[in-house]
CSV table of C-alpha atoms in Angstrom, one decimal:
chain,number,residue,atom,x,y,z
A,1,MET,CA,6.6,13.3,5.2
A,2,GLY,CA,9.5,10.9,4.6
A,3,GLU,CA,10.6,9.7,1.2
A,4,THR,CA,9.2,6.3,0.0
A,5,GLN,CA,11.6,3.7,-1.3
A,6,PHE,CA,9.1,1.1,-2.4
A,7,THR,CA,8.5,0.2,-6.1
A,8,PRO,CA,6.2,3.0,-7.4
A,9,GLY,CA,2.6,2.1,-8.3
A,10,PRO,CA,0.4,1.3,-9.9
A,11,TRP,CA,0.6,-2.4,-9.0
A,12,ARG,CA,-1.5,-5.0,-10.7
A,13,VAL,CA,-2.6,-8.5,-10.0
A,14,ARG,CA,-1.7,-10.9,-12.8
A,15,PHE,CA,-4.3,-13.6,-13.1
A,16,GLY,CA,-2.2,-15.5,-15.7
A,17,ASN,CA,0.1,-16.2,-12.7
A,18,ILE,CA,-2.5,-16.3,-10.0
A,19,GLY,CA,-1.4,-14.3,-7.0
A,20,HIS,CA,1.5,-12.4,-8.7
A,21,VAL,CA,1.5,-8.6,-8.1
A,22,THR,CA,3.6,-6.7,-10.6
A,23,ALA,CA,4.6,-3.1,-11.0
A,24,GLU,CA,3.8,-1.1,-14.1
A,25,ASN,CA,7.3,-1.8,-15.4
A,26,GLY,CA,6.6,-5.6,-15.1
A,27,ALA,CA,8.7,-6.1,-12.0
A,28,LEU,CA,7.4,-8.8,-9.6
A,29,VAL,CA,6.4,-7.1,-6.3
A,30,ALA,CA,4.8,-10.0,-4.5
A,31,LYS,CA,3.9,-13.6,-5.0
A,32,CYS,CA,1.0,-14.7,-2.8
A,33,GLN,CA,0.9,-18.4,-2.0
A,34,ARG,CA,-2.2,-20.4,-1.7
A,35,LEU,CA,-2.6,-20.9,2.1
A,36,THR,CA,-6.3,-21.7,2.4
A,37,SER,CA,-8.2,-21.2,-0.7
A,38,LEU,CA,-8.0,-19.5,-4.2
A,39,CYS,CA,-10.4,-16.8,-3.0
A,40,ASN,CA,-8.0,-15.9,-0.1
A,41,LEU,CA,-5.0,-15.9,-2.5
A,42,GLN,CA,-6.8,-13.5,-4.9
A,43,ALA,CA,-8.0,-11.3,-2.1
A,44,ASN,CA,-4.5,-11.0,-0.6
A,45,ALA,CA,-3.0,-10.2,-4.1
A,46,ARG,CA,-5.6,-7.5,-4.6
A,47,LEU,CA,-4.9,-6.0,-1.2
A,48,ILE,CA,-1.1,-5.9,-1.9
A,49,ALA,CA,-1.7,-4.4,-5.3
A,50,ALA,CA,-3.7,-1.6,-3.7
A,51,ALA,CA,-0.9,-0.8,-1.3
A,52,PRO,CA,0.6,2.2,-3.3
A,53,ASP,CA,-2.9,3.7,-3.8
A,54,LEU,CA,-3.7,3.3,-0.1
A,55,TYR,CA,-0.4,4.8,0.9
A,56,GLU,CA,-1.0,7.8,-1.3
A,57,ALA,CA,-4.6,8.3,-0.1
A,58,LEU,CA,-3.5,8.2,3.5
A,59,GLU,CA,-0.7,10.7,2.7
A,60,ARG,CA,-3.3,13.1,1.2
A,61,VAL,CA,-5.6,12.8,4.1
A,62,ILE,CA,-2.8,13.6,6.6
A,63,LYS,CA,-1.7,16.6,4.4
A,64,ILE,CA,-5.3,18.0,4.3
A,65,ILE,CA,-5.6,17.7,8.0
A,66,ASP,CA,-2.2,19.2,8.6
A,67,ASP,CA,-3.1,22.2,6.4
A,68,SER,CA,-6.4,22.7,8.3
A,69,SER,CA,-7.2,23.9,11.8
A,70,TRP,CA,-8.3,20.5,12.9
A,71,CYS,CA,-6.7,19.3,16.2
A,72,LEU,CA,-6.0,15.7,15.3
A,73,LYS,CA,-2.8,13.9,16.0
A,74,LEU,CA,-3.3,11.0,13.6
A,75,THR,CA,-0.7,9.0,15.5
A,76,GLU,CA,-1.6,5.6,14.2
A,77,GLU,CA,-1.9,6.9,10.7
A,78,ARG,CA,1.6,8.5,10.8
A,79,ALA,CA,3.0,5.3,12.3
A,80,ALA,CA,1.5,3.3,9.5
A,81,LEU,CA,3.2,5.5,6.9
A,82,ALA,CA,6.5,5.4,8.8
A,83,LYS,CA,6.3,1.6,8.9
A,84,ALA,CA,5.8,1.5,5.2
A,85,ARG,CA,8.8,3.7,4.6
A,86,GLY,CA,10.9,1.4,6.9
A,87,GLU,CA,11.4,4.1,9.6
A,88,THR,CA,10.1,1.8,12.3
A,89,PRO,CA,10.6,-1.9,13.1
């Protein structure tokens, strides 16, 4: 697997600044803007905050499958991780 270059997690949603997602060290990772409703903004912020956890979970699943005798290619899953690492456009 490639090396990640994104800000390490965990990331958290800050409700004091609605829609702000920050890293554990306080760095601002994302600032969601209110496009349609407050609910959408909060849901988007929570999804972004979960990104490092989702990335790590997918990495673990691929490793488990790679280490087993399963015959799965996981092409889309590998592509998603490569995209997160900036290896594909």
